[in-house]
mmCIF file of C-alpha atoms in Angstrom:
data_model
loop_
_atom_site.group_PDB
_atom_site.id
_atom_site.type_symbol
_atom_site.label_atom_id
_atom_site.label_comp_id
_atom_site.label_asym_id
_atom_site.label_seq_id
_atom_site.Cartn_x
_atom_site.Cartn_y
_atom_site.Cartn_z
ATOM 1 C CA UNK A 1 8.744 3.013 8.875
ATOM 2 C CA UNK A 2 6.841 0.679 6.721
ATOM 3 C CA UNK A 3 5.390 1.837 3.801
ATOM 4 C CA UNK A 4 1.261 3.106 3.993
ATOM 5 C CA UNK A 5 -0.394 1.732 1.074
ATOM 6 C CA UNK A 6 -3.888 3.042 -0.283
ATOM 7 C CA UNK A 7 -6.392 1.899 -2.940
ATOM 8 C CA UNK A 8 -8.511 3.857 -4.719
ATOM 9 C CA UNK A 9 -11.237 2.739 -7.663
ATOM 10 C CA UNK A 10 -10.735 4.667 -10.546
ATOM 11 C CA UNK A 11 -13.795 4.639 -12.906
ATOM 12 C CA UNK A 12 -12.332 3.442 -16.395
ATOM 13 C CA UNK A 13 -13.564 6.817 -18.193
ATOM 14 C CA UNK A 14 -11.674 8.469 -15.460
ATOM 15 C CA UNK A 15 -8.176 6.710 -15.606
ATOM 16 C CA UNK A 16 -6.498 9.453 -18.187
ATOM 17 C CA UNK A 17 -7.892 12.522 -15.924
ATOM 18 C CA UNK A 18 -5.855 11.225 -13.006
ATOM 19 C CA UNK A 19 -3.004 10.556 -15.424
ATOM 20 C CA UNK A 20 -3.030 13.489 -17.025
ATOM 21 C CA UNK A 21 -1.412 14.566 -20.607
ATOM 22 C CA UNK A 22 1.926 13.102 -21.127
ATOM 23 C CA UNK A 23 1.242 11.866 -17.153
ATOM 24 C CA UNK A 24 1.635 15.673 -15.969
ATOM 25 C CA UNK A 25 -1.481 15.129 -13.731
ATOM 26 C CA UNK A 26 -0.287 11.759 -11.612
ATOM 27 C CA UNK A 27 3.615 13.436 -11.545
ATOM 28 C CA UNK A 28 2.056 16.349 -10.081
ATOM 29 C CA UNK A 29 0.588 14.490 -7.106
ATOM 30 C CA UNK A 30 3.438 12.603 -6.808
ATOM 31 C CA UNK A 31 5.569 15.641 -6.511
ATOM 32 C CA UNK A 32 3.002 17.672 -3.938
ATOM 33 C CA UNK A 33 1.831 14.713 -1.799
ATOM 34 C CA UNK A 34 4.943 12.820 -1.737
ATOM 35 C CA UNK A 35 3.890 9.400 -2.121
ATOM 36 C CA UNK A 36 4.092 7.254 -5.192
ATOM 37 C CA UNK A 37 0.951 6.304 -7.136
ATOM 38 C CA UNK A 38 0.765 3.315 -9.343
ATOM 39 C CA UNK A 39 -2.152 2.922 -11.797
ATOM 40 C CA UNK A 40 -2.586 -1.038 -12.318
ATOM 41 C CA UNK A 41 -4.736 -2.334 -15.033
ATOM 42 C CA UNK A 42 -7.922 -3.515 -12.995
ATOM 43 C CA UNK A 43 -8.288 0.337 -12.637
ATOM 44 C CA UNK A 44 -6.584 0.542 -9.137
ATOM 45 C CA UNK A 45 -4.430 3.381 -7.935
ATOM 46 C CA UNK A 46 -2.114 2.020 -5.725
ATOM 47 C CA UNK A 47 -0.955 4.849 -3.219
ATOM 48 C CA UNK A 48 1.930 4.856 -1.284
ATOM 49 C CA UNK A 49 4.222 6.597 0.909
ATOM 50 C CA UNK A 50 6.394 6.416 4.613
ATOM 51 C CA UNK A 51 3.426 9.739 5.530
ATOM 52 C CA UNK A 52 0.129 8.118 6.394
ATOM 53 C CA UNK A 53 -1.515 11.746 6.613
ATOM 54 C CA UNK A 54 -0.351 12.764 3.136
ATOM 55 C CA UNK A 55 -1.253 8.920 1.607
ATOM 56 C CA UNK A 56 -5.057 9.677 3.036
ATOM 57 C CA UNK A 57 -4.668 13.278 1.761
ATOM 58 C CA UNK A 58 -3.758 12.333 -1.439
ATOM 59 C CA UNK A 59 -6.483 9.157 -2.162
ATOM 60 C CA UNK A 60 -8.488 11.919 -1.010
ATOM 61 C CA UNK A 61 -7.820 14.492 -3.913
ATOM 62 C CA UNK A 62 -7.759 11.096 -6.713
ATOM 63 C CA UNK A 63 -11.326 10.647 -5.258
ATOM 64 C CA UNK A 64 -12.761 13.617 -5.421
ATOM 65 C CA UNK A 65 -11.216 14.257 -9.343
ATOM 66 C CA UNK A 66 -12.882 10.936 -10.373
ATOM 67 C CA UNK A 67 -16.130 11.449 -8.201
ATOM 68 C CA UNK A 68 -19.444 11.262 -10.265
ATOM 69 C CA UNK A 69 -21.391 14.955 -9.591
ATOM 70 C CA UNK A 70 -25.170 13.719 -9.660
#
């Protein structure tokens, strides 16, 4: 049961859209993925949670919110 941790690159201009207003955004993931998330200051979010399947699920949804549309 230990912990599955995550990384995912967040683009510096992108950091406040995962985040959100008043951190609505990042609570919100926490809340429907159930997994914590912890933003470090390199520009890492750290995800983790005891659910592999919704850890993936969820650095999939930060990833595709901070993906650059060419």
């Amino acid at each position: 049961h230990a912990p599955k941790i995550v990384v995912v690159p967040l683009p510096e201009d992108k950091i406040g859209e995962v985040i959100g207003p008043g951190g609505k955004m990042i609570r919100a993931l926490i809340a429907q993925f159930e997994v914590e998330i912890d933003v470090q200051d390199d520009g890492n979010a750290v995800i983790s949670g005891v659910d592999q399947d919704k850890v993936n699920l969820c650095a999939k949804h930060i990833a595709n919110m901070v993906r650059e549309i060419l």
